[in-house]
Coordinates of C-alpha atoms in Angstrom, one line a residue:
M1 CA -24.9 -7.7 15.6
Q2 CA -24.1 -5.0 18.5
Q3 CA -20.7 -4.9 17.2
Y4 CA -21.7 -4.5 13.6
L5 CA -24.1 -1.5 14.4
E6 CA -21.3 0.2 16.5
V7 CA -19.1 0.1 13.7
K8 CA -21.7 0.8 10.8
A9 CA -22.4 3.8 12.8
K10 CA -18.7 5.6 12.3
L11 CA -19.1 5.3 8.4
S12 CA -20.4 7.1 5.9
P13 CA -23.4 6.2 3.8
D14 CA -21.6 5.3 0.9
T15 CA -19.3 2.8 2.6
L16 CA -19.7 -1.1 2.5
L17 CA -18.9 -2.7 6.2
L18 CA -17.3 -6.2 5.6
F19 CA -17.8 -7.6 8.9
R20 CA -15.5 -10.9 9.4
L21 CA -17.7 -13.8 10.8
G22 CA -15.0 -16.7 10.7
D23 CA -14.1 -17.4 7.1
F24 CA -16.3 -15.0 5.6
Y25 CA -17.1 -11.3 5.4
E26 CA -20.8 -10.7 6.1
M27 CA -22.9 -7.4 5.1
F28 CA -26.0 -7.0 6.3
D29 CA -29.6 -4.7 5.7
E30 CA -28.7 -2.4 3.1
D31 CA -25.2 -3.1 2.7
A32 CA -26.1 -6.8 2.0
D33 CA -28.6 -5.5 -0.6
K34 CA -26.0 -3.4 -2.4
G35 CA -23.1 -5.7 -2.3
A36 CA -25.1 -8.3 -4.0
E37 CA -26.0 -6.5 -6.5
V38 CA -22.3 -4.9 -7.1
L39 CA -20.6 -8.1 -6.5
D40 CA -23.5 -10.3 -7.9
I41 CA -23.7 -12.9 -4.9
T42 CA -26.7 -14.4 -3.3
L43 CA -28.9 -12.4 -1.3
T44 CA -30.0 -14.3 1.9
Q45 CA -31.9 -13.4 4.8
R46 CA -31.6 -14.7 8.8
N47 CA -34.7 -13.7 10.7
G48 CA -35.7 -11.8 7.9
Q49 CA -32.5 -9.7 8.1
P50 CA -30.8 -9.7 4.5
M51 CA -27.6 -11.0 4.4
A52 CA -24.5 -11.5 2.0
G53 CA -21.2 -12.9 2.4
I54 CA -17.7 -13.0 0.7
P55 CA -15.0 -15.4 1.4
Y56 CA -12.4 -13.4 3.3
H57 CA -9.4 -15.3 1.5
A58 CA -10.7 -14.2 -1.8
A59 CA -12.0 -10.5 -0.7
D60 CA -9.6 -8.8 -2.8
G61 CA -11.3 -9.4 -6.2
Y62 CA -14.7 -8.2 -4.6
I63 CA -13.2 -5.4 -2.9
Q64 CA -11.9 -4.2 -6.1
K65 CA -15.4 -4.3 -8.0
C66 CA -16.8 -2.3 -4.9
L67 CA -14.0 0.4 -5.3
R68 CA -14.8 0.2 -9.5
A69 CA -18.5 0.9 -8.4
G70 CA -17.6 3.8 -6.4
Y71 CA -17.8 2.5 -2.8
K72 CA -15.8 2.4 0.0
V73 CA -15.2 -0.9 1.7
A74 CA -14.3 -0.8 5.6
I75 CA -13.3 -4.0 6.9
C76 CA -13.7 -4.9 10.4
E77 CA -11.6 -8.0 11.5
Q78 CA -11.6 -10.7 14.6
M79 CA -8.8 -9.2 16.6
E80 CA -8.9 -12.6 18.6
T81 CA -9.1 -16.3 18.0
P82 CA -12.4 -17.4 18.5
K83 CA -13.3 -19.7 21.3
P84 CA -16.6 -21.2 22.2
G85 CA -19.0 -19.5 24.0
Q86 CA -17.1 -16.0 23.8
L87 CA -17.8 -13.0 22.2
V88 CA -15.2 -12.4 19.9
K89 CA -13.4 -8.7 19.8
R90 CA -13.7 -6.9 16.3
S91 CA -12.2 -3.9 15.4
L92 CA -12.3 -1.5 11.9
T93 CA -8.7 -1.9 10.6
R94 CA -9.0 -0.4 7.4
I95 CA -11.3 1.8 5.0
L96 CA -10.5 1.5 1.1
T97 CA -11.4 4.3 -1.1
P98 CA -10.2 4.8 -4.7
G99 CA -7.8 7.4 -2.9
T100 CA -6.4 5.4 -0.2
T101 CA -6.3 1.9 -1.6
L102 CA -2.7 0.7 -1.2
E103 CA -2.7 -2.6 -2.3
D104 CA -1.0 -3.8 -5.7
Q105 CA -3.7 -5.5 -7.4
H106 CA -6.0 -2.1 -6.5
L107 CA -3.8 0.1 -8.4
E108 CA -3.1 1.0 -12.3
A109 CA 0.9 0.3 -12.3
A110 CA 1.2 3.2 -14.7
H111 CA -0.9 5.3 -13.6
N112 CA -0.9 7.5 -10.0
Q113 CA -3.7 7.4 -7.9
Y114 CA -4.1 10.6 -6.5
L115 CA -6.4 11.9 -3.8
L116 CA -7.2 15.9 -4.2
A117 CA -8.5 18.1 -1.7
L118 CA -9.7 21.9 -2.8
D119 CA -11.2 24.9 -1.5
W120 CA -12.3 28.1 -3.0
G121 CA -12.4 31.3 -1.8
A122 CA -12.2 34.4 -2.1
N123 CA -8.6 34.4 -3.0
G124 CA -9.3 31.7 -5.5
F125 CA -8.6 27.9 -5.7
A126 CA -6.2 26.3 -2.7
A127 CA -5.5 22.6 -3.6
A128 CA -3.6 19.7 -2.4
W129 CA -2.8 16.3 -3.8
M130 CA -1.2 13.5 -2.7
D131 CA -0.7 9.7 -4.2
L132 CA -0.5 7.6 -1.2
S133 CA 1.0 4.5 -2.8
T134 CA 3.9 6.2 -3.6
G135 CA 4.1 9.6 -1.1
D136 CA 4.0 11.9 -3.7
F137 CA 2.3 15.3 -2.0
Q138 CA 2.0 18.8 -3.5
V139 CA 0.5 21.7 -3.2
A140 CA -1.0 24.5 -5.0
A141 CA -2.9 27.8 -5.3
S142 CA -3.8 30.2 -7.9
P143 CA -6.5 33.4 -8.1
S144 CA -7.8 31.7 -11.2
P145 CA -9.8 28.3 -10.8
A146 CA -9.2 27.9 -14.5
I147 CA -5.7 27.2 -14.1
L148 CA -5.7 24.8 -11.4
L149 CA -8.5 23.3 -13.1
N150 CA -6.5 22.5 -15.9
V151 CA -4.0 21.1 -13.7
F152 CA -6.8 18.5 -12.0
H153 CA -7.8 17.7 -15.3
A154 CA -4.7 16.3 -16.3
L155 CA -4.1 14.7 -12.8
D156 CA -7.1 12.5 -13.2
P157 CA -7.6 12.1 -9.3
R158 CA -9.2 8.9 -8.3
E159 CA -11.2 10.9 -5.4
I160 CA -11.8 14.5 -4.2
V161 CA -12.3 15.7 -1.0
L162 CA -14.3 18.9 -0.3
P163 CA -15.6 21.0 2.3
E164 CA -19.1 20.1 3.7
G165 CA -21.4 22.1 2.1
A166 CA -19.2 22.6 -1.4
P167 CA -19.9 22.9 -4.4
E168 CA -23.3 24.6 -3.6
A169 CA -21.5 27.3 -1.4
W170 CA -19.1 28.1 -4.2
Q171 CA -21.9 29.4 -6.6
S172 CA -21.9 32.7 -7.6
A173 CA -23.3 34.9 -10.1
D174 CA -19.7 36.1 -11.7
E175 CA -19.4 34.7 -15.2
S176 CA -16.4 33.5 -15.3
T177 CA -16.6 31.7 -11.8
A178 CA -19.7 30.1 -13.6
K179 CA -18.0 28.8 -16.4
S180 CA -15.5 27.0 -13.9
M181 CA -17.9 25.7 -11.7
E182 CA -19.1 24.1 -14.9
D183 CA -15.7 23.0 -15.4
L184 CA -15.5 21.6 -11.9
A185 CA -18.8 19.6 -12.3
R186 CA -17.4 17.9 -14.9
L187 CA -14.1 17.1 -12.8
L188 CA -16.3 15.7 -10.5
E189 CA -18.7 13.5 -12.3
G190 CA -18.2 9.5 -12.1
R191 CA -15.5 10.3 -9.5
T192 CA -15.8 9.4 -5.9
V193 CA -16.2 12.7 -3.8
S194 CA -15.8 12.4 0.2
H195 CA -16.9 15.5 2.4
R196 CA -14.5 16.5 5.5
L197 CA -15.2 19.8 7.6
P198 CA -14.7 23.0 6.9
E199 CA -12.4 23.7 9.6
L200 CA -10.0 21.0 8.4
F201 CA -9.6 23.0 5.5
D202 CA -8.0 25.8 7.5
P203 CA -4.5 26.6 6.7
R204 CA -2.6 27.1 9.8
G205 CA -4.3 24.1 11.4
G206 CA -3.0 22.1 7.7
A207 CA 0.4 23.3 8.6
R208 CA 0.4 22.0 11.8
T209 CA -0.9 18.9 10.6
V210 CA 1.7 18.7 7.4
M211 CA 4.6 19.4 10.2
E212 CA 3.6 16.5 12.4
T213 CA 3.2 14.4 9.5
L214 CA 6.5 15.3 7.9
G215 CA 8.5 15.2 11.6
V216 CA 10.0 18.7 10.8
L217 CA 9.6 22.3 12.9
N218 CA 8.8 24.0 9.8
L219 CA 8.5 23.8 6.3
D220 CA 11.3 25.9 4.9
G221 CA 13.7 22.9 3.7
F222 CA 10.8 22.1 1.4
G223 CA 10.3 25.9 0.1
I224 CA 6.8 26.0 1.1
A225 CA 5.7 28.9 3.4
R226 CA 3.4 28.6 6.7
D227 CA 0.7 30.2 5.4
H228 CA 0.5 29.0 1.9
P229 CA -3.6 28.4 1.0
G230 CA -2.7 24.7 -0.2
L231 CA -1.6 23.6 3.4
G232 CA -5.4 23.9 4.5
P233 CA -6.7 20.8 1.7
A234 CA -3.1 19.4 2.8
G235 CA -4.1 19.3 6.5
A236 CA -7.4 17.5 5.3
L237 CA -5.9 15.3 3.0
I238 CA -3.8 14.0 5.9
D239 CA -7.0 13.5 8.3
Y240 CA -8.7 11.8 6.0
A241 CA -5.9 9.5 5.0
A242 CA -5.0 8.7 8.5
E243 CA -9.5 7.5 9.1
N244 CA -9.3 5.4 6.4
L245 CA -5.9 3.5 7.2
C246 CA -6.4 3.7 10.9
A247 CA -3.1 5.3 11.4
T248 CA -1.0 7.9 10.4
P249 CA 0.3 8.0 6.9
A250 CA 3.6 6.5 7.4
N251 CA 5.2 7.0 4.1
L252 CA 5.2 10.7 3.3
R253 CA 8.5 12.1 3.3
G254 CA 8.1 15.6 1.9
I255 CA 5.8 18.2 0.3
R256 CA 6.6 20.3 -2.9
E257 CA 4.4 23.3 -4.5
Y258 CA 3.5 23.1 -7.6
R259 CA 4.5 26.4 -9.6
T260 CA 1.8 26.8 -12.6
A261 CA 3.7 29.5 -13.9
S262 CA 6.7 27.0 -14.8
C263 CA 4.4 24.7 -16.4
L264 CA 2.5 24.7 -19.6
Q265 CA -1.3 24.9 -19.0
I266 CA -3.7 22.9 -21.3
D267 CA -7.4 23.1 -21.0
P268 CA -9.5 20.2 -20.7
A269 CA -11.3 20.7 -24.4
T270 CA -7.4 20.9 -25.8
L271 CA -6.7 17.3 -23.5
R272 CA -9.6 15.8 -25.2
N273 CA -9.0 17.0 -28.8
L274 CA -5.3 16.2 -28.7
E275 CA -6.0 12.8 -27.4
I276 CA -3.1 13.4 -24.9
F277 CA -3.9 10.7 -22.2
R278 CA -7.1 8.9 -23.7
S279 CA -7.8 8.1 -27.3
S280 CA -11.6 9.1 -28.5
K281 CA -12.5 5.6 -27.5
G282 CA -11.8 6.8 -24.1
G283 CA -9.0 4.0 -23.2
R284 CA -4.6 4.9 -23.3
K285 CA -4.4 2.9 -26.1
G286 CA -4.3 5.2 -29.2
S287 CA -3.5 8.5 -27.1
L288 CA -0.5 10.4 -27.5
L289 CA 0.9 9.1 -24.0
G290 CA 0.0 5.3 -25.4
A291 CA 2.2 6.0 -28.6
M292 CA 5.1 7.3 -26.7
D293 CA 5.3 4.9 -23.6
R294 CA 8.1 2.6 -24.3
T295 CA 9.3 2.0 -20.3
A296 CA 10.2 -0.9 -18.8
T297 CA 9.2 -0.2 -15.2
A298 CA 5.6 1.1 -13.5
A299 CA 7.5 4.0 -11.8
G300 CA 8.9 4.7 -15.4
A301 CA 5.7 5.1 -17.0
R302 CA 4.3 7.4 -14.2
L303 CA 6.5 9.9 -14.7
L304 CA 6.2 9.5 -18.7
E305 CA 2.6 10.6 -17.6
Q306 CA 3.7 13.3 -15.2
Y307 CA 5.9 14.8 -17.9
L308 CA 3.2 14.9 -19.8
T309 CA 0.6 16.4 -17.3
R310 CA 3.0 19.4 -16.4
P311 CA 5.3 20.3 -19.8
P312 CA 8.1 22.4 -18.4
L313 CA 8.4 25.9 -19.6
E314 CA 12.4 25.9 -18.8
L315 CA 14.7 25.8 -22.3
E316 CA 17.4 24.1 -19.8
E317 CA 14.8 21.1 -18.6
L318 CA 14.1 20.6 -22.1
R319 CA 17.2 20.6 -23.7
R320 CA 18.1 18.5 -21.2
R321 CA 15.8 15.8 -21.7
Q322 CA 16.4 16.1 -25.8
D323 CA 20.4 15.5 -25.1
C324 CA 19.1 12.2 -23.2
V325 CA 16.7 11.2 -25.9
E326 CA 19.7 11.6 -28.4
E327 CA 22.3 10.3 -26.2
F328 CA 19.8 6.9 -26.1
L329 CA 19.2 7.1 -29.4
S330 CA 22.3 7.3 -31.0
A331 CA 23.4 4.0 -28.9
P332 CA 21.0 1.2 -29.7
G333 CA 23.1 -1.3 -27.9
L334 CA 23.8 0.3 -24.6
T335 CA 20.1 1.5 -24.5
S336 CA 18.8 -2.3 -25.3
E337 CA 20.8 -3.7 -22.3
T338 CA 19.7 -0.7 -20.2
Q339 CA 16.2 -1.5 -20.5
E340 CA 17.0 -5.1 -20.2
Y341 CA 18.2 -4.3 -16.1
L342 CA 15.3 -2.1 -15.9
R343 CA 13.0 -5.1 -16.5
G344 CA 14.1 -6.3 -13.4
V345 CA 13.3 -3.4 -11.5
R346 CA 10.2 -3.4 -9.5
D347 CA 7.8 -1.0 -8.0
L348 CA 10.2 0.3 -5.4
P349 CA 7.8 3.3 -4.6
R350 CA 4.7 1.7 -3.9
I351 CA 6.2 -1.3 -2.4
L352 CA 7.8 1.1 0.4
G353 CA 4.8 2.5 0.7
R354 CA 3.0 -0.6 1.7
L355 CA 5.6 -1.6 3.9
R356 CA 5.7 1.5 6.0
N357 CA 2.2 1.3 6.1
G358 CA 2.1 -1.9 7.7
L359 CA 0.9 -3.7 4.8
R360 CA 3.4 -6.6 4.7
N361 CA 4.0 -9.5 3.2
P362 CA 7.0 -11.5 2.1
R363 CA 7.3 -11.1 -1.4
E364 CA 7.5 -7.0 -1.0
P365 CA 11.4 -7.2 0.5
G366 CA 12.2 -9.9 -1.8
A367 CA 11.0 -7.7 -4.7
V368 CA 13.5 -5.1 -3.0
R369 CA 16.3 -7.9 -3.4
Q370 CA 15.6 -8.3 -6.7
T371 CA 16.0 -4.4 -7.6
L372 CA 19.2 -4.2 -5.9
H373 CA 20.7 -7.0 -7.7
Q374 CA 20.3 -4.3 -11.0
L375 CA 21.6 -1.5 -9.4
P376 CA 25.3 -2.2 -10.2
H377 CA 24.4 -3.1 -13.9
I378 CA 22.5 0.2 -14.2
R379 CA 24.7 2.2 -13.4
S380 CA 27.7 0.2 -15.2
V381 CA 25.5 0.6 -18.5
L382 CA 24.9 4.4 -17.9
S383 CA 28.5 5.1 -17.6
E384 CA 29.5 3.7 -21.0
F385 CA 27.4 6.6 -22.8
R386 CA 29.6 9.8 -23.2
S387 CA 27.1 12.2 -22.4
P388 CA 27.5 14.5 -19.4
V389 CA 23.7 14.1 -18.5
L390 CA 24.2 10.5 -18.4
E391 CA 27.2 10.5 -16.4
R392 CA 25.4 12.7 -13.9
L393 CA 22.6 9.7 -13.8
A394 CA 24.7 7.2 -13.3
D395 CA 26.8 9.2 -10.9
G396 CA 23.2 8.9 -9.2
V397 CA 22.5 5.4 -8.6
E398 CA 23.2 3.8 -5.1
E399 CA 24.1 0.4 -5.1
F400 CA 23.1 -0.1 -1.5
T401 CA 25.7 -3.1 -1.5
E402 CA 25.2 -4.1 2.5
L403 CA 21.2 -3.7 2.2
R404 CA 21.7 -6.3 -0.8
E405 CA 23.9 -8.9 0.8
L406 CA 21.2 -8.4 4.3
L407 CA 18.7 -9.4 1.9
D408 CA 20.8 -12.3 0.4
R409 CA 21.3 -13.8 3.7
A410 CA 17.9 -13.3 5.2
L411 CA 15.4 -14.2 2.5
N412 CA 15.0 -17.9 0.7
D413 CA 14.8 -17.7 -2.8
A414 CA 10.9 -18.5 -3.3
L415 CA 8.8 -16.6 -0.9
P416 CA 5.3 -17.2 -0.1
A417 CA 2.7 -14.4 -0.2
Q418 CA 1.2 -14.4 3.2
L419 CA 3.9 -13.6 6.4
Q420 CA 1.5 -16.5 8.4
D421 CA 2.3 -19.1 5.7
G422 CA 6.5 -18.8 7.4
G423 CA 9.5 -20.3 5.7
F424 CA 10.4 -17.1 3.9
I425 CA 13.9 -16.7 6.4
A426 CA 16.8 -18.7 4.7
D427 CA 18.5 -21.7 6.9
G428 CA 21.5 -20.2 8.5
Y429 CA 19.7 -16.5 8.8
D430 CA 19.3 -16.9 12.4
G431 CA 20.5 -20.0 14.6
E432 CA 17.6 -20.0 17.2
L433 CA 14.9 -20.1 14.3
D434 CA 17.2 -23.1 12.6
R435 CA 16.8 -25.1 15.9
L436 CA 12.9 -24.1 16.1
R437 CA 12.2 -25.6 12.4
S438 CA 14.4 -28.5 14.0
L439 CA 12.2 -29.5 16.0
T440 CA 9.1 -28.8 14.1
R441 CA 10.5 -31.3 11.1
D442 CA 12.9 -33.7 13.2
S443 CA 10.7 -34.1 15.9
R444 CA 10.8 -37.9 16.0
A445 CA 14.9 -37.7 15.9
W446 CA 14.9 -35.4 18.4
I447 CA 12.6 -37.2 20.8
R448 CA 15.2 -40.4 20.2
E449 CA 17.8 -38.2 21.1
F450 CA 16.3 -36.8 24.4
E451 CA 15.3 -40.5 25.5
A452 CA 19.3 -41.4 25.2
A453 CA 20.4 -39.2 27.0
E454 CA 18.2 -39.5 29.9
V455 CA 19.0 -43.1 29.9
K456 CA 22.9 -42.4 29.9
R457 CA 22.2 -39.7 32.7
S458 CA 19.7 -41.8 34.9
G459 CA 21.3 -45.4 34.5
I460 CA 17.7 -46.8 33.5
K461 CA 18.2 -48.8 30.9
N462 CA 14.7 -49.5 29.7
L463 CA 13.4 -45.8 30.1
K464 CA 11.2 -44.7 27.4
V465 CA 9.4 -41.4 26.1
K466 CA 5.7 -42.1 25.4
Y467 CA 2.8 -40.1 24.7
N468 CA -0.9 -40.4 25.3
N469 CA -3.7 -37.8 25.4
A470 CA -3.9 -37.1 29.0
F471 CA -0.4 -36.3 29.7
G472 CA 1.2 -35.7 26.2
Y473 CA 5.0 -36.7 26.0
F474 CA 6.0 -38.3 29.3
I475 CA 8.6 -40.3 30.5
E476 CA 8.0 -44.0 31.4
V477 CA 10.4 -45.8 34.3
T478 CA 9.7 -49.3 36.0
K479 CA 9.5 -49.6 39.7
A480 CA 12.3 -51.5 39.9
N481 CA 14.3 -48.6 38.7
L482 CA 12.6 -45.9 41.0
S483 CA 15.6 -45.5 43.1
L484 CA 17.6 -44.1 40.0
V485 CA 14.5 -41.8 39.2
P486 CA 16.3 -38.3 39.4
D487 CA 15.0 -35.8 41.6
D488 CA 13.9 -33.5 38.8
Y489 CA 11.1 -35.5 37.3
L490 CA 7.8 -35.2 38.7
R491 CA 5.6 -37.7 38.9
K492 CA 2.5 -37.5 37.1
Q493 CA 0.9 -40.9 37.5
T494 CA 1.4 -44.6 39.2
M495 CA 1.0 -47.9 37.5
T496 CA 1.0 -51.4 38.5
N497 CA 4.1 -52.0 37.2

């Protein structure tokens, strides 16, 4: 319980702590009361202390319920094999929140999982948002809060990070600001809201944090000024994500500036009235997005949603997209073939996000392999179109032949869900692994071969390899052959004969 209380003291009140005890995750005290209610599990007591537990192997489904109910979930794992009479070392390994979860079963395939941080000062709104599952990372600033609030409603973030004391500290008698505060309140309604210290939203500190995380000396290559107001919220986001991952986010490779002047701004009321993302019943079905979405991949569905989130104003880009659509419509056979190959493409942005952040299972590289096998076909089909736009798309498809061949050699066809299940590396890929596997499969044959080799080496015809619980495996020879025993044998016991 001392271990439990030390970990619990580090967590926010809206975080449920799942504490590993053998084959169960246990919750205690107030967490047990909340968890039993949310998860519909039995609340028990030990010495008057409330307890509720879930099997560790079935935790994913329960965690998903907690996240949907607006709770954060902290995982405290056993860090060593339990031994009788010894306290097991335990550590906080992960905090899952609606905006930082990476596990596939907690994500919507067709929807970005945005985590939004924002600050409001004398110069208006400064904001940053990231989809930790894909590595998408953006900053924005605007003197008009209303403009960015339109963007935030379209992004539909899963979680919002604010400076401590906000939004009460942002209250103002100014009429336009008061209207924005109402829109902000609607944005916050029903979402998980977390807070960080106000100093973490400082742009100078944020710039340093962003550069360290991206591994760059400056932000010139991303087209972002070092004093950009959005870098403050960006630094707060990285700090928050690192705390929940218990490690620095490893899949952030770049950062972009969201330029409000280049996109059509649609206010929240219009988004609702036109049912762009959700129908009047509240779901995707029946909305404009639901009617348009004929994508074949999860990443494609998210990209289409992003297109509707920020409709471009550049005429050249609009015509480029229209030309693509026209080309596909004019060649239904090739379009159908393209779609068929795309259906074999897995969600690489999220797969790579999990791998880079240390959440690994053998099926992830298997999904990469499956995707790589589709790329030559996709490139070939796209090259058959006559449009210069699609020709450029075809030229941009890399085939990664060397990586594909490596995964083909290294991985079995059928892959287990967990690393500890083993059996995912193919026979013939690694000689030492093959030898060790042979020992596990053919140990009796190996012992017979070893016994025959020792008979030949020593000249002891009745030498036997045997086993008992006291010594494990041992070699037995008779006293009559004592003079033939090799010098490298170690005598363990002498019997009558």
